[in-house]
Coordinates of C-alpha atoms in Angstrom, one line a residue:
Chain A
A1 CA 72.0 -113.0 136.8
Q2 CA 70.3 -112.7 133.9
S3 CA 67.1 -115.1 133.2
V4 CA 63.9 -115.8 131.7
T5 CA 61.7 -118.2 133.8
Q6 CA 58.3 -119.4 131.7
P7 CA 56.6 -120.7 135.0
D8 CA 54.2 -123.1 132.9
I9 CA 55.7 -126.1 130.8
H10 CA 52.5 -127.4 129.9
I11 CA 49.1 -124.9 128.8
T12 CA 45.8 -126.5 127.9
V13 CA 43.2 -124.5 126.3
S14 CA 39.8 -124.8 124.5
E15 CA 39.8 -123.5 121.0
G16 CA 38.2 -120.3 121.2
A17 CA 39.6 -119.4 124.9
S18 CA 41.6 -116.7 125.7
L19 CA 45.8 -117.4 126.7
E20 CA 48.4 -115.4 128.5
L21 CA 51.5 -117.0 129.0
R22 CA 53.7 -116.1 131.4
C23 CA 57.3 -114.7 131.0
N24 CA 59.4 -113.1 134.2
Y25 CA 63.0 -112.1 133.4
S26 CA 66.0 -111.3 135.1
Y27 CA 68.3 -108.7 133.4
G28 CA 70.8 -105.9 135.0
A29 CA 69.9 -103.5 132.2
T30 CA 67.2 -102.0 130.1
P31 CA 66.1 -104.9 128.5
Y32 CA 64.7 -106.0 125.0
L33 CA 61.9 -108.5 124.6
F34 CA 60.9 -111.3 122.8
W35 CA 58.5 -113.7 122.1
Y36 CA 59.0 -116.6 119.6
V37 CA 56.7 -119.5 118.3
Q38 CA 58.3 -122.8 117.4
S39 CA 55.7 -124.8 115.6
P40 CA 57.0 -129.1 115.2
G41 CA 59.4 -129.6 113.2
Q42 CA 59.5 -126.0 112.7
G43 CA 62.4 -123.6 113.2
L44 CA 61.5 -120.2 115.7
Q45 CA 59.6 -117.5 114.2
L46 CA 59.6 -114.3 115.9
L47 CA 55.9 -113.1 117.1
L48 CA 56.8 -109.8 119.0
K49 CA 59.2 -107.5 120.1
Y50 CA 59.7 -104.8 123.0
F51 CA 62.9 -102.4 122.5
S52 CA 60.9 -98.8 123.8
G53 CA 58.2 -97.3 124.2
D54 CA 54.5 -98.6 124.5
T55 CA 54.5 -100.9 127.2
L56 CA 51.6 -103.3 125.0
V57 CA 53.2 -104.4 121.9
Q58 CA 51.2 -106.1 118.9
G59 CA 52.2 -108.8 117.2
I60 CA 51.7 -111.3 114.0
K61 CA 48.9 -114.0 114.0
G62 CA 47.0 -111.5 117.1
F63 CA 49.1 -111.9 119.6
E64 CA 50.1 -108.7 121.8
A65 CA 52.2 -108.9 125.1
E66 CA 52.7 -106.2 127.5
F67 CA 56.0 -105.4 129.4
K68 CA 55.9 -104.8 133.2
R69 CA 58.8 -103.0 134.6
S70 CA 57.9 -103.3 138.2
Q71 CA 57.2 -106.8 137.8
S72 CA 59.8 -108.1 135.4
S73 CA 57.0 -109.7 133.5
F74 CA 56.5 -109.7 129.4
N75 CA 52.9 -112.2 129.3
L76 CA 51.9 -113.0 126.1
R77 CA 47.8 -112.9 125.2
K78 CA 45.7 -113.7 122.9
P79 CA 41.9 -113.3 122.8
S80 CA 40.8 -116.4 121.3
V81 CA 43.3 -119.5 120.6
H82 CA 42.9 -121.1 117.5
W83 CA 43.7 -124.7 117.0
S84 CA 46.9 -123.7 114.8
D85 CA 48.0 -122.0 117.5
A86 CA 49.5 -125.0 119.0
A87 CA 53.0 -124.9 119.4
E88 CA 56.0 -124.2 121.6
Y89 CA 56.4 -120.7 122.6
F90 CA 59.5 -119.0 123.7
C91 CA 60.1 -116.1 125.8
A92 CA 63.6 -114.6 125.1
V93 CA 65.5 -111.5 126.8
G94 CA 68.9 -109.0 125.3
G95 CA 70.4 -106.0 125.3
S96 CA 71.1 -103.2 123.1
N97 CA 74.4 -104.0 120.6
T98 CA 75.2 -107.3 122.5
G99 CA 73.1 -109.7 119.9
K100 CA 73.2 -112.5 123.0
L101 CA 69.5 -113.5 123.8
I102 CA 68.7 -115.6 127.1
F103 CA 65.8 -118.0 126.3
G104 CA 63.3 -119.2 128.9
Q105 CA 62.7 -123.3 129.0
G106 CA 59.4 -122.8 127.0
T107 CA 56.0 -123.4 127.4
T108 CA 53.6 -125.9 125.0
L109 CA 50.6 -125.2 124.3
Q110 CA 47.4 -127.6 123.5
V111 CA 44.7 -126.9 121.9
K112 CA 41.7 -129.0 122.7
P113 CA 39.2 -128.5 120.0
Chain B
E1 CA 63.7 -113.9 100.2
A2 CA 65.7 -112.7 103.4
Q3 CA 67.0 -116.2 105.0
V4 CA 68.8 -118.6 107.2
T5 CA 69.8 -121.5 105.9
Q6 CA 71.5 -124.5 107.5
N7 CA 72.3 -127.5 105.5
P8 CA 72.2 -130.5 106.6
R9 CA 68.2 -130.7 107.7
Y10 CA 69.0 -134.3 109.4
L11 CA 72.1 -136.0 110.0
I12 CA 72.7 -139.6 111.3
T13 CA 76.3 -140.0 112.3
V14 CA 78.8 -141.9 114.2
T15 CA 81.3 -141.3 117.3
G16 CA 84.3 -139.9 116.2
K17 CA 83.4 -138.9 112.4
K18 CA 83.8 -135.0 112.0
L19 CA 81.4 -133.1 110.7
T20 CA 80.4 -129.8 109.5
V21 CA 76.9 -128.1 109.7
T22 CA 76.7 -125.0 107.2
C23 CA 75.0 -121.9 108.3
S24 CA 74.5 -119.0 106.1
Q25 CA 72.0 -115.6 105.7
N26 CA 71.6 -113.4 103.2
M27 CA 70.6 -110.2 105.0
N28 CA 74.3 -108.7 106.0
H29 CA 74.0 -109.5 109.7
E30 CA 76.7 -108.7 111.8
Y31 CA 75.6 -111.3 114.5
M32 CA 75.6 -115.0 113.8
S33 CA 74.8 -117.6 116.7
W34 CA 74.7 -121.3 117.1
Y35 CA 72.4 -122.8 119.9
R36 CA 71.0 -126.3 120.6
Q37 CA 67.9 -127.1 121.6
D38 CA 67.3 -130.0 124.1
P39 CA 63.9 -131.6 125.6
G40 CA 63.2 -128.9 129.1
L41 CA 66.3 -126.8 128.3
G42 CA 65.4 -124.6 126.1
L43 CA 67.8 -123.1 123.7
R44 CA 71.5 -122.7 125.0
Q45 CA 74.0 -120.6 123.2
I46 CA 77.2 -122.3 121.8
Y47 CA 79.1 -120.2 120.0
Y48 CA 78.8 -116.6 118.7
S49 CA 80.2 -113.9 116.4
M50 CA 80.0 -110.4 116.5
N51 CA 81.7 -109.9 112.8
V52 CA 84.0 -111.6 110.3
E53 CA 86.9 -113.6 112.3
V54 CA 85.8 -112.6 115.7
T55 CA 84.0 -115.3 117.5
D56 CA 83.3 -116.2 121.3
K57 CA 81.7 -119.0 123.1
G58 CA 79.0 -119.5 124.5
D59 CA 76.9 -121.3 127.4
V60 CA 77.2 -125.2 126.1
P61 CA 80.9 -124.7 123.7
E62 CA 82.6 -127.7 124.6
G63 CA 82.6 -130.3 121.7
Y64 CA 82.4 -127.7 119.1
K65 CA 84.4 -125.0 117.1
V66 CA 82.9 -122.6 114.4
S67 CA 84.4 -120.2 112.1
R68 CA 83.6 -117.0 110.5
K69 CA 85.7 -116.0 107.4
E70 CA 82.8 -114.3 105.3
K71 CA 80.2 -112.3 106.8
R72 CA 77.4 -114.7 105.5
N73 CA 78.5 -118.0 106.7
F74 CA 78.9 -119.3 110.0
P75 CA 79.5 -123.3 110.3
L76 CA 79.7 -125.1 113.0
I77 CA 82.2 -128.0 113.0
L78 CA 81.9 -131.1 115.4
E79 CA 85.5 -132.6 115.6
S80 CA 85.0 -135.9 117.4
P81 CA 81.2 -136.1 118.1
S82 CA 80.2 -137.7 121.1
P83 CA 76.6 -139.2 121.9
N84 CA 75.5 -136.6 124.3
Q85 CA 75.8 -134.3 121.0
T86 CA 72.5 -135.9 120.1
S87 CA 70.3 -132.7 119.6
L88 CA 68.5 -130.6 117.6
Y89 CA 71.2 -127.2 116.2
F90 CA 70.0 -123.6 115.1
C91 CA 71.9 -121.4 113.3
A92 CA 70.5 -117.5 113.9
S93 CA 71.6 -114.0 113.0
S94 CA 70.5 -110.3 113.9
H95 CA 72.0 -107.1 113.0
L96 CA 73.5 -105.3 116.4
T97 CA 72.0 -101.7 115.8
S98 CA 70.2 -100.4 118.7
G99 CA 66.3 -101.6 118.3
R100 CA 67.2 -104.2 115.4
V101 CA 68.6 -107.0 117.2
E102 CA 65.6 -109.6 117.0
Q103 CA 67.4 -113.1 115.7
Y104 CA 66.2 -114.4 112.9
F105 CA 66.8 -118.5 112.8
G106 CA 67.4 -121.2 110.1
P107 CA 65.0 -124.2 110.1
G108 CA 67.1 -126.8 112.3
T109 CA 69.5 -129.3 111.9
R110 CA 68.4 -133.0 113.9
L111 CA 71.6 -134.5 114.4
T112 CA 71.9 -137.8 115.9
V113 CA 75.1 -139.9 116.8
T114 CA 74.8 -143.1 117.5

Protein backbone atom coordinates (compact mmCIF):
# COMPACT_ATOMS: atom_id res chain seq x y z
CA ALA A 1 0.00 0.00 0.00
CA GLN A 2 1.10 3.52 -0.68
CA SER A 3 1.56 5.61 2.43
CA VAL A 4 3.54 8.34 4.12
CA THR A 5 4.42 8.32 7.79
CA GLN A 6 5.55 11.30 9.78
CA PRO A 7 6.39 9.76 13.14
CA ASP A 8 6.47 13.03 15.09
CA ILE A 9 3.14 14.80 15.55
CA HIS A 10 4.63 17.69 17.51
CA ILE A 11 8.21 18.91 17.80
CA THR A 12 9.50 21.79 19.91
CA VAL A 13 12.91 23.29 19.31
CA SER A 14 14.68 26.38 20.58
CA GLU A 15 15.31 29.22 18.21
CA GLY A 16 18.74 28.80 16.65
CA ALA A 17 18.80 25.04 17.18
CA SER A 18 18.94 22.55 14.35
CA LEU A 19 15.86 20.75 13.12
CA GLU A 20 15.12 17.40 11.54
CA LEU A 21 11.61 16.28 10.62
CA ARG A 22 11.23 12.65 9.70
CA CYS A 23 9.32 11.20 6.77
CA ASN A 24 9.06 7.58 5.71
CA TYR A 25 7.16 6.42 2.67
CA SER A 26 5.89 3.29 1.03
CA TYR A 27 5.47 3.53 -2.73
CA GLY A 28 5.59 0.86 -5.40
CA ALA A 29 7.17 2.88 -8.18
CA THR A 30 9.91 5.49 -8.36
CA PRO A 31 8.68 8.18 -5.98
CA TYR A 32 8.49 11.89 -6.37
CA LEU A 33 8.84 13.42 -2.90
CA PHE A 34 7.75 16.76 -1.53
CA TRP A 35 7.76 18.80 1.64
CA TYR A 36 5.09 21.45 2.13
CA VAL A 37 4.69 23.99 4.92
CA GLN A 38 1.43 25.39 6.22
CA SER A 39 1.57 28.50 8.36
CA PRO A 40 -1.42 29.19 10.61
CA GLY A 41 -4.43 30.20 8.54
CA GLN A 42 -2.58 29.76 5.28
CA GLY A 43 -2.53 27.33 2.40
CA LEU A 44 0.27 24.89 1.68
CA GLN A 45 3.52 26.19 0.26
CA LEU A 46 6.04 23.95 -1.47
CA LEU A 47 9.38 23.89 0.40
CA LEU A 48 11.26 21.49 -1.82
CA LYS A 49 10.90 18.50 -4.10
CA TYR A 50 12.87 15.47 -5.22
CA PHE A 51 12.37 13.91 -8.63
CA SER A 52 15.75 12.39 -9.46
CA GLY A 53 19.48 13.06 -9.37
CA ASP A 54 21.28 14.45 -6.36
CA THR A 55 19.69 12.96 -3.27
CA LEU A 56 20.29 16.09 -1.20
CA VAL A 57 17.89 18.79 -2.33
CA GLN A 58 17.80 22.41 -1.33
CA GLY A 59 14.59 24.31 -0.84
CA ILE A 60 13.32 27.69 0.15
CA LYS A 61 13.79 29.32 3.57
CA GLY A 62 17.07 27.47 4.20
CA PHE A 63 15.55 23.98 4.27
CA GLU A 64 17.08 20.87 2.76
CA ALA A 65 16.04 17.24 2.54
CA GLU A 66 17.85 14.02 1.83
CA PHE A 67 16.37 11.11 -0.10
CA LYS A 68 17.53 7.74 1.17
CA ARG A 69 16.11 4.98 -1.01
CA SER A 70 17.43 2.18 1.21
CA GLN A 71 15.58 3.60 4.19
CA SER A 72 12.52 4.84 2.27
CA SER A 73 13.04 8.18 3.94
CA PHE A 74 12.99 11.84 2.98
CA ASN A 75 13.86 13.79 6.12
CA LEU A 76 13.71 17.56 6.22
CA ARG A 77 16.47 19.54 7.91
CA LYS A 78 17.39 23.08 8.79
CA PRO A 79 20.62 24.02 10.56
CA SER A 80 19.23 26.95 12.54
CA VAL A 81 15.53 27.43 13.19
CA HIS A 82 13.89 30.85 13.26
CA TRP A 83 10.73 31.73 15.17
CA SER A 84 8.96 32.25 11.84
CA ASP A 85 9.46 28.56 11.02
CA ALA A 86 6.73 27.62 13.49
CA ALA A 87 4.15 25.91 11.29
CA GLU A 88 2.83 22.54 10.24
CA TYR A 89 4.95 20.51 7.84
CA PHE A 90 3.67 17.87 5.46
CA CYS A 91 5.62 15.24 3.58
CA ALA A 92 4.04 13.88 0.39
CA VAL A 93 4.82 11.22 -2.20
CA GLY A 94 3.60 10.85 -5.76
CA GLY A 95 4.48 9.31 -9.08
CA SER A 96 5.11 10.52 -12.59
CA ASN A 97 2.08 11.36 -14.73
CA THR A 98 -0.52 10.38 -12.13
CA GLY A 99 -0.93 13.70 -10.39
CA LYS A 100 -1.97 12.05 -7.14
CA LEU A 101 -0.11 12.94 -3.98
CA ILE A 102 -0.27 10.98 -0.75
CA PHE A 103 0.27 13.11 2.32
CA GLY A 104 1.56 12.31 5.76
CA GLN A 105 -0.41 13.40 8.79
CA GLY A 106 1.81 16.40 9.37
CA THR A 107 4.28 17.53 12.04
CA THR A 108 3.60 20.68 14.02
CA LEU A 109 6.74 22.64 14.80
CA GLN A 110 6.85 24.93 17.80
CA VAL A 111 9.83 27.25 18.24
CA LYS A 112 10.82 28.38 21.72
CA PRO A 113 12.45 31.80 22.15
CA GLU B 1 0.79 36.08 -10.81
CA ALA B 2 0.49 32.30 -10.97
CA GLN B 3 -2.08 31.21 -8.45
CA VAL B 4 -4.95 29.02 -7.39
CA THR B 5 -7.95 30.91 -6.07
CA GLN B 6 -10.85 29.61 -4.01
CA ASN B 7 -14.11 31.23 -3.04
CA PRO B 8 -15.48 31.70 -0.52
CA ARG B 9 -12.71 31.60 2.07
CA TYR B 10 -15.14 31.10 4.92
CA LEU B 11 -18.64 29.68 4.84
CA ILE B 12 -21.15 28.83 7.53
CA THR B 13 -24.23 27.00 6.36
CA VAL B 14 -26.99 24.73 7.58
CA THR B 15 -27.55 21.05 7.01
CA GLY B 16 -29.05 20.28 3.62
CA LYS B 17 -28.50 23.62 1.92
CA LYS B 18 -26.65 23.06 -1.34
CA LEU B 19 -23.40 24.94 -1.77
CA THR B 20 -20.58 25.31 -4.26
CA VAL B 21 -16.96 26.19 -3.57
CA THR B 22 -15.21 27.53 -6.63
CA CYS B 23 -11.61 26.88 -7.62
CA SER B 24 -9.71 28.49 -10.47
CA GLN B 25 -6.08 28.31 -11.63
CA ASN B 26 -4.24 30.44 -14.17
CA MET B 27 -1.28 28.14 -14.85
CA ASN B 28 -2.84 26.00 -17.60
CA HIS B 29 -2.51 22.94 -15.39
CA GLU B 30 -4.02 19.68 -16.54
CA TYR B 31 -4.48 18.22 -13.06
CA MET B 32 -6.76 19.62 -10.38
CA SER B 33 -7.75 18.17 -7.06
CA TRP B 34 -9.81 18.82 -3.95
CA TYR B 35 -8.65 17.89 -0.44
CA ARG B 36 -10.12 18.18 2.98
CA GLN B 37 -7.93 18.72 6.01
CA ASP B 38 -9.00 17.53 9.44
CA PRO B 39 -6.97 17.53 12.67
CA GLY B 40 -4.80 14.43 12.98
CA LEU B 41 -5.78 13.15 9.54
CA GLY B 42 -3.62 15.29 7.27
CA LEU B 43 -4.95 15.98 3.78
CA ARG B 44 -7.33 13.52 2.19
CA GLN B 45 -8.22 13.67 -1.48
CA ILE B 46 -11.90 14.09 -2.32
CA TYR B 47 -11.95 14.21 -6.12
CA TYR B 48 -9.48 14.90 -8.86
CA SER B 49 -9.44 15.69 -12.55
CA MET B 50 -6.73 14.92 -15.08
CA ASN B 51 -8.21 17.12 -17.78
CA VAL B 52 -11.41 18.71 -19.04
CA GLU B 53 -14.41 16.39 -18.63
CA VAL B 54 -12.23 13.80 -16.87
CA THR B 55 -12.91 13.44 -13.15
CA ASP B 56 -12.51 10.62 -10.66
CA LYS B 57 -13.03 9.82 -7.01
CA GLY B 58 -10.32 10.25 -4.48
CA ASP B 59 -10.18 8.68 -1.06
CA VAL B 60 -13.21 10.38 0.55
CA PRO B 61 -15.71 11.26 -2.22
CA GLU B 62 -19.00 10.55 -0.40
CA GLY B 63 -21.26 13.58 -0.25
CA TYR B 64 -19.35 15.60 -2.84
CA LYS B 65 -19.59 16.27 -6.56
CA VAL B 66 -17.27 18.00 -8.99
CA SER B 67 -17.22 19.08 -12.61
CA ARG B 68 -14.49 20.14 -15.03
CA LYS B 69 -16.07 21.95 -17.95
CA GLU B 70 -13.15 24.30 -18.46
CA LYS B 71 -9.47 23.67 -17.87
CA ARG B 72 -9.07 26.48 -15.37
CA ASN B 73 -12.09 25.77 -13.13
CA PHE B 74 -12.89 22.88 -10.83
CA PRO B 75 -15.85 23.60 -8.51
CA LEU B 76 -16.69 21.43 -5.52
CA ILE B 77 -20.38 20.87 -4.92
CA LEU B 78 -22.04 19.73 -1.71
CA GLU B 79 -25.61 18.83 -2.68
CA SER B 80 -26.81 18.27 0.88
CA PRO B 81 -24.15 19.26 3.38
CA SER B 82 -23.98 17.52 6.76
CA PRO B 83 -22.09 18.46 9.94
CA ASN B 84 -19.41 15.82 9.26
CA GLN B 85 -18.41 17.86 6.23
CA THR B 86 -17.27 20.68 8.47
CA SER B 87 -13.64 20.96 7.49
CA LEU B 88 -10.91 22.99 5.82
CA TYR B 89 -10.93 22.46 2.06
CA PHE B 90 -8.07 22.97 -0.36
CA CYS B 91 -8.00 23.03 -4.12
CA ALA B 92 -4.72 22.23 -5.85
CA SER B 93 -3.43 22.01 -9.40
CA SER B 94 -0.37 20.77 -11.26
CA HIS B 95 0.99 19.76 -14.60
CA LEU B 96 1.12 16.07 -15.41
CA THR B 97 4.39 16.23 -17.34
CA SER B 98 7.10 14.20 -15.68
CA GLY B 99 9.23 16.43 -13.49
CA ARG B 100 6.59 19.13 -13.17
CA VAL B 101 4.04 17.45 -10.96
CA GLU B 102 4.35 19.55 -7.82
CA GLN B 103 0.95 20.78 -6.74
CA TYR B 104 0.06 24.39 -6.10
CA PHE B 105 -2.53 25.00 -3.44
CA GLY B 106 -5.25 27.54 -3.00
CA PRO B 107 -5.63 29.46 0.28
CA GLY B 108 -8.31 27.15 1.64
CA THR B 109 -12.02 27.36 2.41
CA ARG B 110 -13.15 26.85 5.97
CA LEU B 111 -16.63 25.34 5.93
CA THR B 112 -18.87 24.97 8.95
CA VAL B 113 -22.14 23.02 8.62
CA THR B 114 -24.55 23.40 11.53
